[in-house]
Amino acid sequence: MNAHESIAELRRGLLDKRYSAVELTEHCLAEIDTSASLNCFITVARDEAVAAAKAADAAIARGEAGPLTGVPLAHKDVFCTEGVRTTCGSRMLANFIAPYDATVVSKLAAAGAVCLGKTNMDEFAMGSSNETSWFGPARNPWDPERAPGGSSGGSAAAVSAGLVPCATGTDTGGSIRQPAAFCGVTGLKPTYGRVSRYGMVAFASSLDQGGAFARDADDVATLLKIMEGHDPRDSTSTDTGPTAFRGPEPMTIGLPAEYWDNLDAAMGARLEAATRELEAAGHALTTLSLPHTRAAVSAYYVIASAEASANLSRYDGVRFGYRAEASEDIDELYRRSRAEGFGAEVKRRILTGTYALSIGYYDAYYLQAQRVRRLIRQDFLDAFNRVDVIAAPVTPSVAFELGAVTDPVDMYRQDAFTIPASLSGLPAMSMPCGMLDRLPVGLQLIAPHFEEGRILNLAAQYQRRTDWHRRHPDISIDAGSRAEREGADAV
Ligand code: GLN
């Protein structure tokens, strides 16, 4: 038994009583301990996990197993969990214990999943490398000197390293797809509104969407079935009925020139091989254009920052989180709590967002960005009149080294391929489709609104024909001794 097995395989093992949920949980907790240097977890909920595993074993014994009974999982630390701290990767919330569970958390618990803890993330989900986390970055299990991606880097790394078979994440501009690509796991950002945002710490409310990481598309589909659905506590969640896990057969797959042109040659070759495999499976490829996506990064960083500046105004040192000691008056309390509680990237977003919303600049920046957003969305809607799904790269490169991207705008550009679908509210996923310099490459699949079943189905077809999703890194040596060994090799 190990957490590199799929949910389906683990479930079979549990129901056949080859091992108990407690044994599986203890195995995963031991793996988490051995891999502590990967820094995937901000909080390990050991006692809670063992108690949940005991309850799962009792349910199995009674013949009352749900779809995830006894399956270990981790939540991105952006989801509120009653009784276990929710830090959002920030000093501001380092000691925050939510009085309730997020809807995603309670739904997965009701399905029987055993939550092992809360995973590392960029502060308030702002970042593409996990380096803005107050708790230090999670590390990429394929190479601990490299970034796991962000912001849901801890979740992607934990699944990749086999610490858990699945994990939740959130995606505002790419935070599920980019780390999934960097860590070589399957990750889905559902349609905006498919999954409730209740209890998810807000970054940019018109973009934030919860989703999942797992070994393969079938497992992601299992998770989505449980997570999705209208929630009366989130008025933007929608009631469109359950996802249909199928698509037209065969499908027409559009390849947007704006994404495929100017790709690094080796990266382009890996991705093209993946689209050829889809073609070999009977689907048709065609090129198309999404002309306005070129402006997506600029529009996103205005809109997301504007929304963040409003959402983060609640952290005032009074009602939530970090409070600076010994302030003279209320203004100083606000000022110092926010100055000390937030990191540099979060402050940068609050400043630029506030600027974009201020009188005199609102029309030039915020309104203009909203207009661009509309044009990008229209590009996709037009494209989906011609094609069933869109295939694209997820990232311009494989995982970069920690510390390698220092300019904030260079970091923002990492999201160029993921942001357009986010601005359009479309479902999109990343699936492993090759290796480059011993690091995973991900292919992005984008579907029309509420058609995530289409891309999950297509990914499942691909994964039946290939085994990229089954590869996993060798983490039997920890980061420290790996560095030592490499040092010794160099001598
Ligand atoms: N990297 C993007 C940002 O920093 C996206 C983050 C996300 O999707 N949460 O905003």
PDB file of N, CA and C in Angstrom, residues 111-179:
ATOM      1  N   ALA A 111     -17.988  12.523   2.672  1.00  0.00           N
ATOM      2  CA  ALA A 111     -17.768  11.388   1.756  1.00  0.00           C
ATOM      3  C   ALA A 111     -16.796  10.375   2.344  1.00  0.00           C
ATOM      4  N   GLY A 112     -16.241  10.686   3.520  1.00  0.00           N
ATOM      5  CA  GLY A 112     -15.397   9.724   4.222  1.00  0.00           C
ATOM      6  C   GLY A 112     -13.900   9.988   4.161  1.00  0.00           C
ATOM      7  N   ALA A 113     -13.484  11.057   3.458  1.00  0.00           N
ATOM      8  CA  ALA A 113     -12.049  11.328   3.328  1.00  0.00           C
ATOM      9  C   ALA A 113     -11.434  11.628   4.691  1.00  0.00           C
ATOM     10  N   VAL A 114     -10.169  11.271   4.835  1.00  0.00           N
ATOM     11  CA  VAL A 114      -9.427  11.520   6.076  1.00  0.00           C
ATOM     12  C   VAL A 114      -8.450  12.657   5.815  1.00  0.00           C
ATOM     13  N   CYS A 115      -8.699  13.805   6.440  1.00  0.00           N
ATOM     14  CA  CYS A 115      -7.831  14.966   6.204  1.00  0.00           C
ATOM     15  C   CYS A 115      -6.566  14.866   7.056  1.00  0.00           C
ATOM     16  N   LEU A 116      -5.399  14.875   6.389  1.00  0.00           N
ATOM     17  CA  LEU A 116      -4.130  14.742   7.119  1.00  0.00           C
ATOM     18  C   LEU A 116      -3.543  16.089   7.521  1.00  0.00           C
ATOM     19  N   GLY A 117      -4.022  17.157   6.899  1.00  0.00           N
ATOM     20  CA  GLY A 117      -3.479  18.453   7.289  1.00  0.00           C
ATOM     21  C   GLY A 117      -3.656  19.493   6.206  1.00  0.00           C
ATOM     22  N   LYS A 118      -2.945  20.617   6.401  1.00  0.00           N
ATOM     23  CA  LYS A 118      -3.120  21.796   5.570  1.00  0.00           C
ATOM     24  C   LYS A 118      -1.822  22.075   4.824  1.00  0.00           C
ATOM     25  N   THR A 119      -1.941  22.272   3.529  1.00  0.00           N
ATOM     26  CA  THR A 119      -0.726  22.366   2.715  1.00  0.00           C
ATOM     27  C   THR A 119      -0.249  23.799   2.496  1.00  0.00           C
ATOM     28  N   ASN A 120       1.045  23.863   2.239  1.00  0.00           N
ATOM     29  CA  ASN A 120       1.745  25.123   2.052  1.00  0.00           C
ATOM     30  C   ASN A 120       1.260  25.837   0.786  1.00  0.00           C
ATOM     31  N   MET A 121       1.363  27.141   0.787  1.00  0.00           N
ATOM     32  CA  MET A 121       0.841  27.939  -0.337  1.00  0.00           C
ATOM     33  C   MET A 121       1.479  29.323  -0.307  1.00  0.00           C
ATOM     34  N   ASP A 122       1.432  29.987  -1.452  1.00  0.00           N
ATOM     35  CA  ASP A 122       1.845  31.385  -1.483  1.00  0.00           C
ATOM     36  C   ASP A 122       0.896  32.186  -0.600  1.00  0.00           C
ATOM     37  N   GLU A 123       1.420  33.249  -0.007  1.00  0.00           N
ATOM     38  CA  GLU A 123       0.630  34.049   0.930  1.00  0.00           C
ATOM     39  C   GLU A 123      -0.655  34.564   0.264  1.00  0.00           C
ATOM     40  N   PHE A 124      -1.758  34.264   0.849  1.00  0.00           N
ATOM     41  CA  PHE A 124      -3.077  34.632   0.320  1.00  0.00           C
ATOM     42  C   PHE A 124      -3.246  34.211  -1.142  1.00  0.00           C
ATOM     43  N   ALA A 125      -2.542  33.162  -1.531  1.00  0.00           N
ATOM     44  CA  ALA A 125      -2.623  32.575  -2.883  1.00  0.00           C
ATOM     45  C   ALA A 125      -2.041  33.496  -3.953  1.00  0.00           C
ATOM     46  N   MET A 126      -1.170  34.430  -3.534  1.00  0.00           N
ATOM     47  CA  MET A 126      -0.572  35.365  -4.484  1.00  0.00           C
ATOM     48  C   MET A 126       0.861  34.937  -4.790  1.00  0.00           C
ATOM     49  N   GLY A 127       1.018  34.290  -5.934  1.00  0.00           N
ATOM     50  CA  GLY A 127       2.356  33.874  -6.311  1.00  0.00           C
ATOM     51  C   GLY A 127       2.307  32.679  -7.229  1.00  0.00           C
ATOM     52  N   SER A 128       3.442  32.370  -7.825  1.00  0.00           N
ATOM     53  CA  SER A 128       3.514  31.273  -8.788  1.00  0.00           C
ATOM     54  C   SER A 128       4.659  30.328  -8.449  1.00  0.00           C
ATOM     55  N   SER A 129       5.190  30.423  -7.225  1.00  0.00           N
ATOM     56  CA  SER A 129       6.360  29.605  -6.892  1.00  0.00           C
ATOM     57  C   SER A 129       6.355  29.103  -5.463  1.00  0.00           C
ATOM     58  N   ASN A 130       5.352  29.509  -4.682  1.00  0.00           N
ATOM     59  CA  ASN A 130       5.294  29.179  -3.254  1.00  0.00           C
ATOM     60  C   ASN A 130       6.275  29.984  -2.414  1.00  0.00           C
ATOM     61  N   GLU A 131       7.028  30.866  -3.054  1.00  0.00           N
ATOM     62  CA  GLU A 131       8.062  31.586  -2.302  1.00  0.00           C
ATOM     63  C   GLU A 131       7.507  32.732  -1.467  1.00  0.00           C
ATOM     64  N   THR A 132       6.237  33.113  -1.680  1.00  0.00           N
ATOM     65  CA  THR A 132       5.713  34.200  -0.849  1.00  0.00           C
ATOM     66  C   THR A 132       5.123  33.661   0.457  1.00  0.00           C
ATOM     67  N   SER A 133       5.147  32.340   0.656  1.00  0.00           N
ATOM     68  CA  SER A 133       4.625  31.781   1.906  1.00  0.00           C
ATOM     69  C   SER A 133       5.430  32.278   3.113  1.00  0.00           C
ATOM     70  N   TRP A 134       4.722  32.680   4.155  1.00  0.00           N
ATOM     71  CA  TRP A 134       5.366  33.084   5.408  1.00  0.00           C
ATOM     72  C   TRP A 134       6.122  31.898   6.020  1.00  0.00           C
ATOM     73  N   PHE A 135       5.731  30.692   5.647  1.00  0.00           N
ATOM     74  CA  PHE A 135       6.310  29.481   6.229  1.00  0.00           C
ATOM     75  C   PHE A 135       7.442  28.901   5.376  1.00  0.00           C
ATOM     76  N   GLY A 136       7.938  29.695   4.433  1.00  0.00           N
ATOM     77  CA  GLY A 136       8.994  29.212   3.529  1.00  0.00           C
ATOM     78  C   GLY A 136       8.364  28.393   2.424  1.00  0.00           C
ATOM     79  N   PRO A 137       9.060  28.264   1.290  1.00  0.00           N
ATOM     80  CA  PRO A 137       8.446  27.585   0.145  1.00  0.00           C
ATOM     81  C   PRO A 137       8.355  26.076   0.329  1.00  0.00           C
ATOM     82  N   ALA A 138       7.312  25.478  -0.236  1.00  0.00           N
ATOM     83  CA  ALA A 138       7.335  24.038  -0.448  1.00  0.00           C
ATOM     84  C   ALA A 138       8.349  23.792  -1.561  1.00  0.00           C
ATOM     85  N   ARG A 139       8.841  22.560  -1.649  1.00  0.00           N
ATOM     86  CA  ARG A 139       9.863  22.238  -2.646  1.00  0.00           C
ATOM     87  C   ARG A 139       9.344  21.213  -3.628  1.00  0.00           C
ATOM     88  N   ASN A 140       9.880  21.264  -4.823  1.00  0.00           N
ATOM     89  CA  ASN A 140       9.420  20.351  -5.866  1.00  0.00           C
ATOM     90  C   ASN A 140      10.038  18.969  -5.644  1.00  0.00           C
ATOM     91  N   PRO A 141       9.225  17.932  -5.474  1.00  0.00           N
ATOM     92  CA  PRO A 141       9.783  16.608  -5.184  1.00  0.00           C
ATOM     93  C   PRO A 141      10.672  16.054  -6.297  1.00  0.00           C
ATOM     94  N   TRP A 142      10.533  16.558  -7.513  1.00  0.00           N
ATOM     95  CA  TRP A 142      11.396  16.094  -8.600  1.00  0.00           C
ATOM     96  C   TRP A 142      12.789  16.669  -8.476  1.00  0.00           C
ATOM     97  N   ASP A 143      12.892  17.802  -7.825  1.00  0.00           N
ATOM     98  CA  ASP A 143      14.177  18.457  -7.580  1.00  0.00           C
ATOM     99  C   ASP A 143      13.935  19.515  -6.510  1.00  0.00           C
ATOM    100  N   PRO A 144      14.341  19.226  -5.281  1.00  0.00           N
ATOM    101  CA  PRO A 144      14.016  20.119  -4.156  1.00  0.00           C
ATOM    102  C   PRO A 144      14.615  21.510  -4.273  1.00  0.00           C
ATOM    103  N   GLU A 145      15.525  21.713  -5.223  1.00  0.00           N
ATOM    104  CA  GLU A 145      16.033  23.076  -5.421  1.00  0.00           C
ATOM    105  C   GLU A 145      15.088  23.892  -6.288  1.00  0.00           C
ATOM    106  N   ARG A 146      14.065  23.250  -6.804  1.00  0.00           N
ATOM    107  CA  ARG A 146      13.144  23.932  -7.710  1.00  0.00           C
ATOM    108  C   ARG A 146      11.788  24.195  -7.056  1.00  0.00           C
ATOM    109  N   ALA A 147      11.077  25.173  -7.640  1.00  0.00           N
ATOM    110  CA  ALA A 147       9.763  25.546  -7.130  1.00  0.00           C
ATOM    111  C   ALA A 147       8.730  24.486  -7.508  1.00  0.00           C
ATOM    112  N   PRO A 148       7.780  24.249  -6.608  1.00  0.00           N
ATOM    113  CA  PRO A 148       6.694  23.329  -6.943  1.00  0.00           C
ATOM    114  C   PRO A 148       5.603  24.048  -7.734  1.00  0.00           C
ATOM    115  N   GLY A 149       5.795  25.350  -7.948  1.00  0.00           N
ATOM    116  CA  GLY A 149       4.741  26.174  -8.541  1.00  0.00           C
ATOM    117  C   GLY A 149       3.876  26.750  -7.439  1.00  0.00           C
ATOM    118  N   GLY A 150       2.967  27.623  -7.850  1.00  0.00           N
ATOM    119  CA  GLY A 150       2.103  28.242  -6.848  1.00  0.00           C
ATOM    120  C   GLY A 150       0.815  28.707  -7.467  1.00  0.00           C
ATOM    121  N   SER A 151      -0.139  29.057  -6.679  1.00  0.00           N
ATOM    122  CA  SER A 151       0.037  29.137  -5.245  1.00  0.00           C
ATOM    123  C   SER A 151      -0.206  27.823  -4.507  1.00  0.00           C
ATOM    124  N   SER A 152      -0.876  26.842  -5.139  1.00  0.00           N
ATOM    125  CA  SER A 152      -1.180  25.601  -4.408  1.00  0.00           C
ATOM    126  C   SER A 152      -0.003  24.626  -4.466  1.00  0.00           C
ATOM    127  N   GLY A 153       1.206  25.109  -4.262  1.00  0.00           N
ATOM    128  CA  GLY A 153       2.398  24.291  -4.433  1.00  0.00           C
ATOM    129  C   GLY A 153       2.496  23.137  -3.443  1.00  0.00           C
ATOM    130  N   GLY A 154       2.094  23.363  -2.204  1.00  0.00           N
ATOM    131  CA  GLY A 154       2.179  22.306  -1.192  1.00  0.00           C
ATOM    132  C   GLY A 154       1.290  21.127  -1.546  1.00  0.00           C
ATOM    133  N   SER A 155       0.089  21.403  -2.047  1.00  0.00           N
ATOM    134  CA  SER A 155      -0.837  20.329  -2.417  1.00  0.00           C
ATOM    135  C   SER A 155      -0.282  19.524  -3.586  1.00  0.00           C
ATOM    136  N   ALA A 156       0.197  20.226  -4.621  1.00  0.00           N
ATOM    137  CA  ALA A 156       0.721  19.525  -5.800  1.00  0.00           C
ATOM    138  C   ALA A 156       1.946  18.702  -5.425  1.00  0.00           C
ATOM    139  N   ALA A 157       2.832  19.282  -4.612  1.00  0.00           N
ATOM    140  CA  ALA A 157       4.054  18.575  -4.216  1.00  0.00           C
ATOM    141  C   ALA A 157       3.713  17.360  -3.354  1.00  0.00           C
ATOM    142  N   ALA A 158       2.727  17.496  -2.478  1.00  0.00           N
ATOM    143  CA  ALA A 158       2.359  16.387  -1.580  1.00  0.00           C
ATOM    144  C   ALA A 158       1.802  15.211  -2.384  1.00  0.00           C
ATOM    145  N   VAL A 159       1.003  15.500  -3.404  1.00  0.00           N
ATOM    146  CA  VAL A 159       0.467  14.413  -4.234  1.00  0.00           C
ATOM    147  C   VAL A 159       1.600  13.794  -5.058  1.00  0.00           C
ATOM    148  N   SER A 160       2.445  14.651  -5.633  1.00  0.00           N
ATOM    149  CA  SER A 160       3.555  14.176  -6.455  1.00  0.00           C
ATOM    150  C   SER A 160       4.492  13.282  -5.656  1.00  0.00           C
ATOM    151  N   ALA A 161       4.758  13.665  -4.408  1.00  0.00           N
ATOM    152  CA  ALA A 161       5.710  12.919  -3.573  1.00  0.00           C
ATOM    153  C   ALA A 161       5.083  11.664  -2.970  1.00  0.00           C
ATOM    154  N   GLY A 162       3.784  11.473  -3.180  1.00  0.00           N
ATOM    155  CA  GLY A 162       3.134  10.281  -2.632  1.00  0.00           C
ATOM    156  C   GLY A 162       2.859  10.400  -1.139  1.00  0.00           C
ATOM    157  N   LEU A 163       2.716  11.627  -0.644  1.00  0.00           N
ATOM    158  CA  LEU A 163       2.379  11.803   0.770  1.00  0.00           C
ATOM    159  C   LEU A 163       0.879  11.637   0.973  1.00  0.00           C
ATOM    160  N   VAL A 164       0.121  11.966  -0.039  1.00  0.00           N
ATOM    161  CA  VAL A 164      -1.338  11.789  -0.082  1.00  0.00           C
ATOM    162  C   VAL A 164      -1.723  11.441  -1.520  1.00  0.00           C
ATOM    163  N   PRO A 165      -2.821  10.710  -1.695  1.00  0.00           N
ATOM    164  CA  PRO A 165      -3.228  10.403  -3.076  1.00  0.00           C
ATOM    165  C   PRO A 165      -3.949  11.569  -3.750  1.00  0.00           C
ATOM    166  N   CYS A 166      -4.454  12.516  -2.953  1.00  0.00           N
ATOM    167  CA  CYS A 166      -5.185  13.646  -3.550  1.00  0.00           C
ATOM    168  C   CYS A 166      -5.193  14.822  -2.591  1.00  0.00           C
ATOM    169  N   ALA A 167      -5.477  15.993  -3.139  1.00  0.00           N
ATOM    170  CA  ALA A 167      -5.477  17.205  -2.329  1.00  0.00           C
ATOM    171  C   ALA A 167      -6.341  18.262  -2.997  1.00  0.00           C
ATOM    172  N   THR A 168      -6.813  19.201  -2.187  1.00  0.00           N
ATOM    173  CA  THR A 168      -7.569  20.316  -2.760  1.00  0.00           C
ATOM    174  C   THR A 168      -6.616  21.460  -3.101  1.00  0.00           C
ATOM    175  N   GLY A 169      -7.108  22.345  -3.944  1.00  0.00           N
ATOM    176  CA  GLY A 169      -6.356  23.545  -4.281  1.00  0.00           C
ATOM    177  C   GLY A 169      -7.341  24.628  -4.676  1.00  0.00           C
ATOM    178  N   THR A 170      -6.820  25.815  -4.931  1.00  0.00           N
ATOM    179  CA  THR A 170      -7.670  26.852  -5.517  1.00  0.00           C
ATOM    180  C   THR A 170      -6.890  27.487  -6.659  1.00  0.00           C
ATOM    181  N   ASP A 171      -7.651  28.023  -7.597  1.00  0.00           N
ATOM    182  CA  ASP A 171      -7.064  28.571  -8.802  1.00  0.00           C
ATOM    183  C   ASP A 171      -7.765  29.888  -9.090  1.00  0.00           C
ATOM    184  N   THR A 172      -6.988  30.970  -9.054  1.00  0.00           N
ATOM    185  CA  THR A 172      -7.509  32.309  -9.341  1.00  0.00           C
ATOM    186  C   THR A 172      -6.995  32.753 -10.708  1.00  0.00           C
ATOM    187  N   GLY A 173      -5.720  32.404 -10.958  1.00  0.00           N
ATOM    188  CA  GLY A 173      -5.109  32.746 -12.247  1.00  0.00           C
ATOM    189  C   GLY A 173      -4.218  31.625 -12.748  1.00  0.00           C
ATOM    190  N   GLY A 174      -4.291  30.470 -12.079  1.00  0.00           N
ATOM    191  CA  GLY A 174      -3.445  29.353 -12.521  1.00  0.00           C
ATOM    192  C   GLY A 174      -2.947  28.483 -11.385  1.00  0.00           C
ATOM    193  N   SER A 175      -3.371  28.784 -10.182  1.00  0.00           N
ATOM    194  CA  SER A 175      -2.778  28.171  -8.984  1.00  0.00           C
ATOM    195  C   SER A 175      -3.035  26.690  -8.788  1.00  0.00           C
ATOM    196  N   ILE A 176      -3.887  26.071  -9.601  1.00  0.00           N
ATOM    197  CA  ILE A 176      -3.955  24.607  -9.588  1.00  0.00           C
ATOM    198  C   ILE A 176      -3.169  24.066 -10.776  1.00  0.00           C
ATOM    199  N   ARG A 177      -3.394  24.666 -11.943  1.00  0.00           N
ATOM    200  CA  ARG A 177      -2.804  24.107 -13.169  1.00  0.00           C
ATOM    201  C   ARG A 177      -1.283  24.222 -13.197  1.00  0.00           C
ATOM    202  N   GLN A 178      -0.750  25.372 -12.796  1.00  0.00           N
ATOM    203  CA  GLN A 178       0.699  25.565 -12.887  1.00  0.00           C
ATOM    204  C   GLN A 178       1.451  24.638 -11.925  1.00  0.00           C
ATOM    205  N   PRO A 179       1.073  24.543 -10.639  1.00  0.00           N
ATOM    206  CA  PRO A 179       1.766  23.566  -9.788  1.00  0.00           C
ATOM    207  C   PRO A 179       1.527  22.123 -10.214  1.00  0.00           C
TER     208      PRO A 179
END
